[in-house]
Coordinates of C-alpha atoms and ligand atoms in Angstrom, one line a residue:
X236 CA 0.0 0.1 0.3
X237 CA 2.5 2.8 1.0
X238 CA 5.4 3.3 -1.4
X239 CA 7.9 0.6 -0.4
X240 CA 5.2 -1.7 -0.9
X241 CA 6.4 -1.4 -4.9
X242 CA 10.2 -3.1 -4.0
X243 CA 12.7 -0.8 -5.4
X244 CA 13.6 -3.3 -8.1
X245 CA 10.0 -2.9 -9.4
X246 CA 10.9 1.0 -9.3
X247 CA 14.0 0.7 -11.3
X248 CA 12.7 -1.8 -13.8
X249 CA 9.3 1.0 -14.7
X250 CA 12.4 3.8 -14.5
X251 CA 14.2 1.9 -17.2
X252 CA 11.3 0.9 -19.5
X253 CA 9.5 4.8 -18.8
X254 CA 12.6 6.1 -20.1
X255 CA 12.3 4.2 -23.4
X256 CA 8.2 4.7 -24.1
X257 CA 7.4 7.4 -26.5
X258 CA 4.6 8.8 -25.5
X259 CA 2.1 6.8 -28.5
X260 CA 3.1 3.9 -25.9
X261 CA 2.7 5.6 -23.1
X262 CA -1.0 6.8 -23.6
X263 CA -1.6 3.2 -25.3
X264 CA -0.8 1.5 -22.0
X265 CA -3.5 3.7 -20.4
X266 CA -6.6 1.9 -22.6
X267 CA -8.2 -0.3 -22.0
X268 CA -10.9 -1.2 -25.0
X269 CA -13.9 -3.8 -24.8
X270 CA -12.5 -6.9 -27.1
X271 CA -15.0 -6.4 -29.7
X272 CA -13.8 -3.6 -30.3
X273 CA -9.7 -4.2 -30.8
X274 CA -7.9 -6.6 -32.7
X275 CA -4.7 -7.9 -31.9
X276 CA -2.8 -6.3 -34.5
X277 CA -4.5 -3.5 -33.4
X278 CA -3.1 -3.5 -29.8
X279 CA 0.3 -4.1 -31.4
X280 CA 0.2 -1.1 -33.6
X281 CA -1.0 1.3 -31.2
X282 CA 0.6 -0.3 -27.7
X283 CA -2.4 -1.2 -25.7
X284 CA -2.4 -1.9 -22.3
X285 CA -5.0 -3.4 -21.6
X286 CA -8.6 -5.3 -22.9
X287 CA -11.9 -6.2 -21.0
X288 CA -14.6 -8.6 -21.3
X289 CA -17.8 -6.7 -20.7
X290 CA -20.6 -8.6 -18.5
X291 CA -21.4 -11.5 -21.4
X292 CA -18.8 -11.2 -24.1
X293 CA -17.2 -14.0 -24.8
X294 CA -15.0 -15.7 -27.5
X295 CA -16.0 -18.5 -29.6
X296 CA -17.7 -21.4 -27.9
X297 CA -17.2 -19.9 -24.6
X298 CA -15.1 -22.7 -22.9
X299 CA -11.6 -22.5 -21.6
X300 CA -10.0 -23.0 -24.7
X301 CA -11.4 -20.5 -26.6
X302 CA -10.8 -17.5 -24.0
X303 CA -6.8 -18.9 -23.6
X304 CA -6.6 -19.1 -28.0
X305 CA -8.3 -15.0 -27.4
X306 CA -5.6 -14.1 -24.6
X307 CA -2.7 -15.5 -26.1
X308 CA -3.1 -13.7 -29.5
X309 CA -3.2 -10.3 -27.3
X310 CA -0.7 -11.3 -25.1
X311 CA 1.4 -12.4 -28.3
X312 CA 0.5 -9.0 -30.2
X313 CA 1.6 -6.7 -26.7
X314 CA 4.5 -8.6 -26.6
X315 CA 5.9 -8.3 -30.8
X316 CA 9.4 -6.9 -30.1
X317 CA 9.5 -4.8 -33.9
X318 CA 11.2 -1.2 -34.2
X319 CA 9.0 1.2 -32.9
X320 CA 8.0 -0.9 -30.0
X321 CA 8.6 -2.1 -26.2
X322 CA 7.4 -5.4 -25.5
X323 CA 4.7 -4.7 -22.7
X324 CA 2.7 -7.7 -22.0
X325 CA -1.0 -7.2 -21.9
X326 CA -3.5 -7.5 -19.2
X327 CA -7.5 -8.8 -19.7
X328 CA -9.6 -7.9 -17.5
X329 CA -13.3 -9.6 -16.8
X330 CA -16.5 -9.5 -14.1
X331 CA -15.7 -13.2 -12.4
X332 CA -17.8 -11.5 -9.1
X333 CA -19.2 -14.1 -8.3
X334 CA -17.2 -16.9 -9.7
X335 CA -15.9 -16.9 -13.1
X336 CA -19.7 -15.7 -14.3
X337 CA -19.2 -15.4 -18.1
X338 CA -17.8 -18.7 -19.1
X339 CA -19.5 -21.6 -19.3
X340 CA -19.4 -24.4 -17.0
X341 CA -17.5 -22.3 -14.1
X342 CA -18.7 -22.2 -10.6
X343 CA -21.0 -19.9 -9.7
X344 CA -21.0 -18.6 -6.2
X345 CA -23.6 -17.2 -4.3
X346 CA -24.0 -13.1 -5.0
X347 CA -22.2 -10.8 -2.2
X348 CA -25.6 -10.2 -0.6
X349 CA -26.0 -14.1 0.6
X350 CA -22.2 -14.2 1.3
X351 CA -23.0 -11.7 3.6
X352 CA -25.6 -13.7 5.3
X353 CA -23.0 -16.3 6.1
X354 CA -21.0 -14.2 8.3
X355 CA -17.6 -16.3 7.0
X356 CA -14.5 -14.4 6.5
X357 CA -12.4 -18.0 5.8
X358 CA -15.2 -18.9 3.4
X359 CA -14.6 -15.5 0.8
X360 CA -11.1 -15.9 0.9
X361 CA -11.6 -19.9 0.1
X362 CA -14.1 -18.5 -2.9
X363 CA -11.4 -15.7 -4.0
X364 CA -9.2 -18.7 -4.6
X365 CA -11.4 -21.0 -6.3
X366 CA -12.6 -18.1 -8.5
X367 CA -8.7 -17.1 -9.3
X368 CA -7.7 -20.4 -10.6
X369 CA -10.8 -20.6 -13.0
X370 CA -10.2 -17.3 -14.2
X371 CA -6.0 -18.2 -14.8
X372 CA -7.8 -21.2 -16.5
X373 CA -9.3 -18.9 -19.6
X374 CA -5.3 -16.7 -19.7
X375 CA -6.7 -14.0 -17.6
X376 CA -5.0 -12.1 -15.0
X377 CA -7.7 -9.2 -13.5
X378 CA -11.0 -9.7 -12.0
X379 CA -12.8 -6.5 -11.1
X380 CA -14.2 -7.3 -8.0
X381 CA -14.1 -6.9 -4.4
X382 CA -17.5 -5.0 -4.5
X383 CA -16.9 -3.2 -1.4
X384 CA -20.4 -1.2 -1.9
X385 CA -21.9 -1.0 1.3
X386 CA -25.8 -0.7 -0.2
X387 CA -28.4 1.5 2.6
X388 CA -31.3 1.7 -0.2
X389 CA -33.1 -1.4 -1.2
X390 CA -34.0 0.3 -4.2
X391 CA -30.5 0.1 -5.7
X392 CA -30.5 -2.6 -8.4
X393 CA -26.8 -3.4 -7.6
X394 CA -27.9 -4.5 -3.6
X395 CA -27.3 -8.0 -4.4
X396 CA -23.6 -7.2 -5.0
X397 CA -23.3 -5.5 -1.7
X398 CA -22.1 -7.5 1.1
X399 CA -24.3 -5.7 3.7
X400 CA -25.6 -2.7 4.1
X401 CA -23.4 -2.7 7.1
X402 CA -19.8 -1.1 6.9
X403 CA -17.7 -3.2 9.4
X404 CA -19.1 -6.5 7.9
X405 CA -18.3 -5.4 3.9
X406 CA -14.5 -4.2 5.4
X407 CA -14.4 -7.7 7.3
X408 CA -15.0 -9.4 4.1
X409 CA -12.8 -6.8 2.1
X410 CA -9.0 -8.4 3.1
X411 CA -9.9 -12.2 3.1
X412 CA -11.2 -11.3 -0.7
X413 CA -8.1 -9.9 -2.1
X414 CA -5.7 -12.2 0.1
X415 CA -7.4 -14.9 -1.8
X416 CA -7.5 -13.4 -5.3
X417 CA -3.7 -12.2 -5.4
X418 CA -2.1 -14.3 -2.8
X419 CA 1.7 -14.1 -3.1
X420 CA 1.4 -12.9 -7.0
X421 CA 2.7 -15.9 -8.2
X422 CA 1.5 -18.2 -10.7
X423 CA -2.0 -18.4 -8.6
X424 CA -2.9 -15.4 -8.2
X425 CA -5.6 -12.5 -10.2
X426 CA -4.7 -9.4 -9.8
X427 CA -7.9 -8.0 -7.9
X428 CA -10.0 -4.7 -7.7
X429 CA -11.6 -2.7 -5.2
X430 CA -14.7 -1.2 -6.7
X431 CA -16.7 1.7 -6.9
X432 CA -14.7 4.0 -5.7
X433 CA -16.6 5.6 -4.0
X434 CA -20.7 5.8 -2.6
X435 CA -21.9 3.7 -4.7
X436 CA -24.2 2.5 -2.5
X437 CA -25.4 5.7 -0.5
X438 CA -27.3 7.3 -3.8
X439 CA -30.7 8.5 -3.0
X440 CA -33.3 6.3 -3.3
X441 CA -31.1 4.1 -4.7
X442 CA -30.7 4.9 -7.8
X443 CA -28.0 3.0 -9.9
X444 CA -24.9 5.8 -10.5
X445 CA -26.8 8.6 -9.0
X446 CA -26.5 10.9 -6.7
X447 CA -24.8 10.4 -3.1
X448 CA -25.7 13.3 -1.0
X449 CA -23.6 12.8 2.6
X450 CA -21.5 14.9 4.5
X451 CA -17.6 14.1 4.1
X452 CA -16.9 12.2 7.2
X453 CA -20.4 9.9 6.6
X454 CA -18.4 8.9 3.4
X455 CA -16.0 7.9 5.3
X456 CA -17.4 6.6 7.8
X457 CA -20.3 4.2 6.3
X458 CA -18.8 3.9 2.2
X459 CA -14.8 4.4 2.1
X460 CA -14.0 2.1 5.4
X461 CA -14.0 -1.0 3.6
X462 CA -11.2 0.2 1.0
X463 CA -8.6 0.4 3.9
X464 CA -8.2 -3.3 4.9
X465 CA -8.5 -3.8 1.4
X466 CA -5.6 -1.7 0.5
X467 CA -3.6 -2.9 3.4
X468 CA -3.8 -5.8 1.8
X469 CA -2.8 -4.6 -0.8
X470 CA -5.2 -4.5 -3.5
X471 CA -3.5 -3.8 -6.9
X472 CA -6.8 -1.6 -8.9
X473 CA -9.3 0.1 -8.0
X474 CA -12.3 1.4 -10.1
X475 CA -14.0 4.2 -9.7
X476 CA -17.1 4.7 -9.7
X477 CA -20.7 6.5 -11.6
X478 CA -21.9 7.7 -8.9
X479 CA -21.9 11.3 -8.0
X480 CA -20.9 12.5 -4.4
X481 CA -22.5 15.7 -3.7
X482 CA -22.9 16.4 -7.0
X483 CA -19.8 15.9 -8.1
X484 CA -19.2 12.7 -10.3
X485 CA -16.8 10.8 -8.7
X486 CA -15.0 10.1 -12.3
X487 CA -14.1 13.9 -12.6
X488 CA -13.0 14.5 -8.7
X489 CA -9.6 15.0 -7.8
X490 CA -9.9 15.0 -4.5
X491 CA -11.1 11.5 -3.9
X492 CA -9.2 10.0 -6.7
X493 CA -6.1 11.9 -6.0
X494 CA -6.2 13.8 -2.6
X495 CA -7.5 10.8 -0.5
X496 CA -7.1 7.8 -2.1
X497 CA -3.6 8.0 -3.9
X498 CA -2.1 10.3 -1.2
X499 CA -4.0 10.2 1.9
X500 CA -4.4 6.6 1.6
X501 CA -1.2 6.0 0.0
X502 CA -2.7 3.3 -2.5
X503 CA -0.2 3.0 -5.0
X504 CA -2.0 0.7 -7.9
X505 CA -4.0 2.3 -10.8
X506 CA -7.1 3.4 -10.7
X507 CA -9.3 1.9 -13.8
X508 CA -12.3 4.0 -15.0
X509 CA -15.7 1.8 -14.8
X510 CA -17.6 1.4 -18.6
X511 CA -17.1 4.5 -20.4
X512 CA -17.9 6.3 -17.0
X513 CA -15.6 9.2 -18.7
X514 CA -18.0 10.2 -20.9
X515 CA -20.5 11.5 -18.6
X516 CA -18.1 13.9 -17.0
X517 CA -19.1 16.6 -20.2
X518 CA -20.9 16.8 -23.5
X519 CA -17.3 17.4 -24.8
X520 CA -15.5 14.3 -25.2
X521 CA -12.3 16.1 -25.3
X522 CA -13.1 18.3 -22.2
X523 CA -14.3 14.6 -20.5
X524 CA -11.5 12.9 -20.9
X525 CA -8.8 16.1 -19.8
X526 CA -11.1 16.1 -16.4
X527 CA -10.8 12.4 -15.7
X528 CA -7.3 12.3 -16.2
X529 CA -6.4 15.3 -14.3
X530 CA -9.1 13.6 -12.0
X531 CA -6.1 10.9 -11.5
X532 CA -7.8 8.4 -13.3
X533 CA -4.7 6.1 -14.5
X534 CA -6.4 3.5 -17.2
X535 CA -9.8 4.2 -18.9
X536 CA -11.8 1.4 -19.8
X537 CA -13.1 2.8 -23.0
X538 CA -15.8 0.5 -24.4
X539 CA -15.1 1.3 -28.0
X540 CA -14.1 4.6 -29.0
X541 CA -10.2 4.0 -28.3
X542 CA -9.2 6.0 -31.0
X543 CA -10.9 8.7 -30.1
X544 CA -8.8 8.5 -26.4
X545 CA -6.0 7.8 -27.5
X546 CA -6.1 11.2 -30.3
X547 CA -7.1 13.2 -27.6
X548 CA -4.6 12.0 -24.7
X549 CA -1.9 13.1 -27.2
X550 CA -3.5 16.3 -28.2
X551 CA -4.1 17.0 -24.1
X552 CA 0.0 16.2 -23.7
X553 CA 1.1 18.4 -26.5
X554 CA -1.3 21.6 -25.6
X555 CA -0.1 20.9 -22.1
X556 CA -4.1 20.6 -20.6
X557 CA -2.8 16.8 -19.3
X558 CA 0.8 18.0 -18.1
X559 CA 3.2 14.7 -19.0
X560 CA 4.0 14.2 -15.4
X561 CA 0.4 13.0 -14.8
X562 CA 0.7 10.3 -18.0
X563 CA 4.3 9.0 -16.4
X564 CA 2.4 8.9 -13.1
X565 CA -0.3 7.3 -14.5
X566 CA 1.9 4.6 -16.6
X567 CA 4.3 4.0 -13.9
X568 CA 1.6 2.9 -11.5
X569 CA 0.0 0.3 -14.5
X570 CA 3.6 -0.8 -15.7
X571 CA 4.8 -0.8 -11.6
X572 CA 1.1 -3.1 -11.3
X573 CA 2.3 -5.1 -14.2
X574 CA 5.3 -5.9 -12.7
X575 CA 4.7 -6.7 -9.3
X576 CA 1.9 -9.3 -10.5
X577 CA 5.3 -11.1 -12.2
X578 CA 3.5 -10.1 -15.3
X579 CA 7.2 -9.5 -17.3
X580 CA 8.1 -12.9 -16.4
X581 CA 5.0 -14.9 -16.9
X582 CA 5.0 -17.7 -20.1
X583 CA 2.3 -16.5 -22.9
X584 CA -1.1 -17.7 -21.4
X585 CA -1.5 -20.9 -23.3
X586 CA 1.9 -22.2 -21.6
X587 CA 0.8 -21.1 -18.0
X588 CA 0.3 -23.7 -15.4
X589 CA -3.7 -23.2 -14.9
X590 CA -4.0 -23.0 -18.6
X591 CA -3.0 -27.1 -18.9
X592 CA -5.8 -27.8 -16.1
X593 CA -9.3 -28.0 -16.7
X594 CA -10.4 -26.9 -13.4
X595 CA -13.6 -25.2 -14.8
X596 CA -16.3 -26.6 -12.1
X597 CA -14.5 -28.9 -10.3
X598 CA -15.8 -30.9 -7.9
X599 CA -14.0 -29.5 -4.9
X600 CA -15.1 -26.0 -6.3
X601 CA -18.6 -26.7 -6.6
X602 CA -18.3 -28.6 -3.3
X603 CA -17.4 -24.8 -1.7
X604 CA -20.0 -23.0 -3.4
X605 CA -22.6 -25.4 -1.7
X606 CA -21.6 -24.8 1.5
X607 CA -21.6 -21.5 0.6
X608 CA -25.0 -21.8 -0.7
X609 CA -26.1 -23.2 2.7
X610 CA -24.5 -20.3 5.1
X611 CA -26.5 -18.3 2.9
X612 CA -29.8 -19.4 3.7
X613 CA -31.8 -17.1 6.2
X614 CA -35.1 -18.4 8.2
X615 CA -37.7 -16.3 8.1
X616 CA -40.4 -17.7 9.7
X617 CA -41.3 -21.6 10.8
X618 CA -44.5 -22.7 12.2
X619 CA -45.0 -25.3 13.9
X620 CA -41.4 -26.3 13.5
X621 CA -42.4 -28.0 10.2
X622 CA -38.3 -27.5 9.1
X623 CA -36.4 -29.3 8.7
X624 CA -38.5 -31.5 6.0
X625 CA -38.4 -35.7 6.5
X626 CA -36.5 -36.7 3.3
X627 CA -39.9 -40.0 2.8
X628 CA -42.4 -36.8 3.3
X629 CA -44.6 -36.5 -0.2
X630 CA -43.7 -33.1 -1.1
X631 CA -45.0 -31.1 -4.4
X632 CA -41.9 -28.6 -5.7
X633 CA -43.6 -25.5 -7.4
X634 CA -42.5 -21.8 -8.3
X635 CA -40.9 -20.4 -11.5
X636 CA -37.9 -20.3 -9.6
X637 CA -37.5 -24.4 -8.6
X638 CA -35.9 -25.5 -11.8
X639 CA -33.9 -22.4 -13.2
X640 CA -30.3 -22.2 -12.6
X641 CA -30.0 -18.8 -14.4
X642 CA -32.7 -17.4 -12.0
X643 CA -31.3 -18.5 -9.0
X644 CA -27.9 -17.5 -10.4
X645 CA -28.9 -13.6 -11.0
X646 CA -26.7 -11.3 -13.3
X647 CA -23.8 -11.1 -14.2
X648 CA -23.9 -15.1 -15.4
X649 CA -22.8 -16.1 -19.0
X650 CA -24.8 -12.4 -20.2
X651 CA -24.7 -9.1 -18.3
X652 CA -28.5 -9.3 -17.4
X653 CA -28.0 -13.3 -16.5
X654 CA -30.0 -15.9 -18.4
X655 CA -33.5 -17.9 -17.7
X656 CA -33.7 -21.7 -18.0
X657 CA -31.1 -24.6 -16.9
X658 CA -29.2 -24.8 -20.1
X659 CA -26.9 -21.7 -20.2
X660 CA -25.3 -23.0 -16.6
X661 CA -23.3 -26.2 -17.7
X662 CA -23.3 -28.1 -14.4
X663 CA -24.8 -27.7 -11.0
X664 CA -28.3 -28.2 -10.0
X665 CA -31.4 -26.1 -9.1
X666 CA -32.9 -25.8 -6.1
X667 CA -35.6 -28.4 -7.9
X668 CA -32.6 -31.2 -8.7
X669 CA -31.2 -30.6 -5.2
X670 CA -34.4 -31.8 -4.1
X671 CA -35.1 -34.1 -5.7
X672 CA -31.6 -35.6 -5.2
X673 CA -32.8 -36.4 -1.1
X674 CA -36.2 -37.0 -2.0
X675 CA -36.5 -39.0 -4.8
X676 CA -40.6 -39.2 -4.6
X677 CA -40.8 -35.1 -4.9
X678 CA -42.6 -34.0 -7.9
X679 CA -42.5 -30.7 -9.6
X680 CA -45.2 -28.6 -11.2
X681 CA -44.1 -25.1 -11.0
X682 CA -47.8 -23.6 -11.1
X683 CA -48.4 -25.7 -8.3
X684 CA -51.3 -27.3 -10.5
X685 CA -50.4 -31.0 -9.6
X686 CA -51.1 -30.1 -6.0
X687 CA -53.5 -32.8 -4.1
X688 CA -53.6 -33.1 -0.3
X689 CA -54.1 -36.5 -0.8
X690 CA -50.8 -37.1 -2.7
X691 CA -48.8 -33.8 -1.0
X692 CA -48.0 -33.5 3.1
X693 CA -46.2 -30.3 2.1
X694 CA -45.0 -27.7 -0.9
X695 CA -41.9 -26.0 -1.3
X696 CA -42.8 -23.1 -3.4
X697 CA -39.5 -21.5 -4.8
X698 CA -40.6 -17.4 -5.9
X699 CA -38.9 -14.0 -6.0
X700 CA -37.6 -12.6 -8.6
X701 CA -35.7 -12.8 -12.0
X702 CA -32.2 -12.1 -13.5
X703 CA -31.6 -8.3 -14.0
X704 CA -28.0 -6.2 -13.2
X705 CA -27.1 -2.7 -12.6
X706 CA -29.4 0.1 -13.1
X707 CA -31.9 -2.8 -15.2
X708 CA -32.6 -4.1 -11.3
X709 CA -33.3 -0.6 -9.3
X710 CA -36.9 -0.3 -7.7
X711 CA -38.0 3.4 -9.1
X712 CA -41.4 4.9 -7.5
X713 CA -43.8 6.3 -9.8
X714 CA -42.5 10.2 -11.3
X715 CA -38.5 9.4 -10.2
X716 CA -37.0 10.0 -13.6
X717 CA -34.2 7.1 -14.2
X718 CA -31.1 8.7 -13.3
X719 CA -28.1 7.1 -14.8
X720 CA -24.5 9.2 -16.1
X721 CA -25.4 10.9 -18.5
X722 CA -23.8 14.5 -18.7
X723 CA -26.3 17.0 -18.6
X724 CA -29.3 14.9 -16.6
X725 CA -30.2 12.9 -19.7
X726 CA -32.2 9.6 -18.6
X727 CA -30.4 6.6 -19.3
X728 CA -33.4 4.9 -20.7
X729 CA -32.6 2.1 -18.9
X730 CA -35.6 0.4 -17.8
X731 CA -36.0 -0.4 -14.3
X732 CA -37.3 -3.9 -12.8
X733 CA -40.2 -2.2 -10.9
X734 CA -42.3 0.1 -8.7
X735 CA -42.4 -1.1 -5.6
X736 CA -40.4 -3.9 -3.0
X737 CA -44.1 -5.2 -2.7
X738 CA -43.6 -8.8 -3.7
X739 CA -47.5 -9.5 -4.5
X740 CA -47.0 -6.7 -6.6
X741 CA -44.0 -6.8 -8.3
X742 CA -44.2 -10.6 -8.7
X743 CA -48.1 -11.1 -8.3
X744 CA -47.8 -14.7 -9.5
X745 CA -45.8 -16.0 -6.8
X746 CA -48.5 -15.3 -4.3
X747 CA -51.1 -16.7 -6.5
X748 CA -49.3 -20.5 -6.4
X749 CA -48.7 -20.1 -2.6
X750 CA -52.3 -19.6 -2.0
X751 CA -53.7 -21.5 -4.8
X752 CA -51.6 -24.5 -3.0
X753 CA -52.6 -23.7 0.5
X754 CA -56.6 -23.4 -0.6
X755 CA -56.1 -27.5 -1.2
X756 CA -54.9 -27.4 2.9
X757 CA -51.2 -28.3 1.5
X758 CA -48.4 -26.2 4.3
X759 CA -46.2 -24.0 1.9
X760 CA -42.9 -23.7 2.4
X761 CA -41.7 -20.3 0.6
X762 CA -37.8 -20.2 -0.6
X763 CA -37.0 -17.1 -1.8
X764 CA -34.0 -15.9 -4.8
X765 CA -33.7 -12.5 -5.1
X766 CA -31.2 -10.0 -5.2
X767 CA -32.3 -8.1 -2.0
X768 CA -34.7 -8.0 0.9
X769 CA -38.1 -7.8 -0.1
X770 CA -41.4 -6.8 1.0
X771 CA -43.6 -9.8 1.7
X772 CA -46.0 -9.7 4.8
X773 CA -48.8 -11.3 2.8
X774 CA -47.0 -14.0 1.4
X775 CA -46.0 -14.9 5.3
X776 CA -49.4 -14.9 6.5
X777 CA -49.9 -17.1 3.6
X778 CA -46.6 -19.8 4.1
X779 CA -45.7 -22.4 7.2
X780 CA -42.2 -21.3 6.9
X781 CA -40.4 -19.2 4.6
X782 CA -36.4 -18.8 3.6
X783 CA -34.5 -16.3 2.1
X784 CA -31.8 -17.7 -0.3
X785 CA -30.6 -14.7 -2.1
X786 CA -29.1 -15.7 -5.4
X787 CA -27.5 -19.0 -4.6
X788 CA -25.4 -19.0 -7.9
X789 CA -24.9 -23.0 -9.5
X790 CA -25.2 -24.9 -6.7
X791 CA -28.7 -25.5 -5.7
X792 CA -28.7 -28.3 -4.0
X793 CA -27.3 -26.2 -0.7
X794 CA -30.6 -25.5 -0.6
X795 CA -32.0 -28.9 -0.1
X796 CA -29.1 -29.8 2.2
X797 CA -30.6 -27.1 4.9
X798 CA -34.2 -28.0 4.2
X799 CA -34.2 -31.4 4.7
X800 CA -31.9 -30.9 7.9
X801 CA -28.3 -31.9 6.7
X802 CA -26.9 -28.8 8.0
X803 CA -28.5 -26.4 9.8
X804 CA -30.1 -22.7 9.3
X805 CA -27.0 -20.5 10.1
X806 CA -27.6 -17.4 7.7
X807 CA -28.2 -14.0 9.5
X808 CA -29.6 -11.1 7.7
X809 CA -27.2 -8.8 6.0
X810 CA -29.7 -5.9 5.2
X811 CA -32.5 -5.0 7.3
X812 CA -36.4 -6.4 6.0
X813 CA -38.4 -3.8 5.3
X814 CA -42.0 -4.9 6.9
X815 CA -44.3 -2.3 5.2
X816 CA -44.7 -0.6 2.1
X817 CA -44.1 2.9 3.2
X818 CA -41.9 5.5 2.6
X819 CA -38.6 5.1 5.1
X820 CA -37.1 9.1 6.1
X821 CA -35.0 8.6 2.9
X822 CA -36.9 6.3 0.6
X823 CA -36.7 2.0 1.7
X824 CA -33.3 2.7 2.6
X825 CA -31.0 3.4 5.5
Ligands
GLC27 C1 -19.6 -2.0 -15.3 C2 -19.3 -2.0 -14.1 C3 -18.6 -2.7 -13.2 C4 -17.8 -3.4 -14.5 C5 -17.5 -3.1 -16.0 C6 -17.0 -4.1 -16.7 O1 -20.5 -1.0 -15.8 O2 -20.0 -1.0 -13.5 O3 -18.9 -3.1 -12.3 O4 -17.3 -4.1 -13.8 O5 -18.9 -2.7 -16.1 O6 -18.0 -5.0 -16.9

């Protein structure tokens, strides 16, 4: 974290490299285009420092071999040793935020909200270690995780990416995650990225990319605090946040990025922008890029307009709008991270240790994910101690989320907005498949129409939300304009998930199934698959037992492990649970 963590050898290596680099080569290192917008040959010609996969952006058939081939080609291009080039290995980044979610067959862990319910920092470290191996098995070196958001408003579509509303709980996970992911920065390690700096979980009414209105003391106490253990653990990158703080966009806030994060807190890795986050600083791209660069952003995650950024940055340096010292500082940080990670000494992706191992979805990985599911479950109601269930009971399983691995994984799984059905989440078990394993006599009837009191002792009804990500998951009360990050306030046209947290209004189909089964005299055990607490007072009145399962990921079997008593309920709510549909002082939030 402090300058002495950048050993003298790294500093010396970086200086000699920097001295050999032209301005074009330096500026190229500061760009991170999306894979669909740049070829390996363009990476070589323009000295590009990094490439990313956005959510769901995958090569070929989206199998490890396709990823390794892609990364090998980008790496080789970045290492071309020819006149006018300085070979500098490229970093490939991806959102492995609950396992290597983009890739078919990967182990998908519960999203962070469920891990928050587990209250288990050691588990977090093990999950990060496993995720690192599955990321390395695809030739990727960098993940945009952990999310250290402290979500303070359940309207936010990214609530599930937050471990908790409680700062201390989020902070307790930061260092274990970084340790698990970055390890000793050796061949089993992946570069981590603490995000999003800062205050992403505190926006008014939980609007994604909105405005966090707080005095600095509160911003520090609630939202900055989890970064301290991450920095102490040596996190190598930090991602700037889309939100504003007191009306100023974080991407253009020199005080937050340079004075606080880099100077006061001593962060000596590099800061990466979020997806085109610079665009929202001004309607004039040149002005926006100048503001962001001078604010302290070191690398630009620029989905497609990387050529424009290249030209503008060169122009800004040549006209003095951006001092050369800022460019050198950014490139020093990027090269230093690459050197500390050992990237200059690693073989090409195709020849690395984990590229030879097909560890994606390995049984021992899935076993840890299943353990995480068990530990994430929170028992909200258990009338007459109906739980745990007997394996010999005559069980009906119903609900739209019962046999749907896509739904139980949520966003950032194979696709940015997640998927539906079982076919795209290869491996793992749906909640129904897990129940059937334990109680072979169980019957699946998604709409509950097969319910028959003469044939069924109890019904397990799996209900809740369907997948979403970011602003598409926002709950926006009528009349609240969608905010988004547009510069002059033009609303980002993201359609919200709904207008209320009341499940009976958001998904009336769930209560309908519950009541139809209850009307036949069969007791109902409800299992809620959701990215956040929802208002379920009506559903509670019509169910005997109620379990919060959050977004359990690929190992739905973990739910059956607890429903049938092989393991106890140990999960504890990571968020306050709303009881009534009235606006809290600041909306449905703290
Ligand atoms: C998204 C998210 C960020 C993610 C990035 C790359 O917009 O805000 O968390 O890492 O883009 O997919």
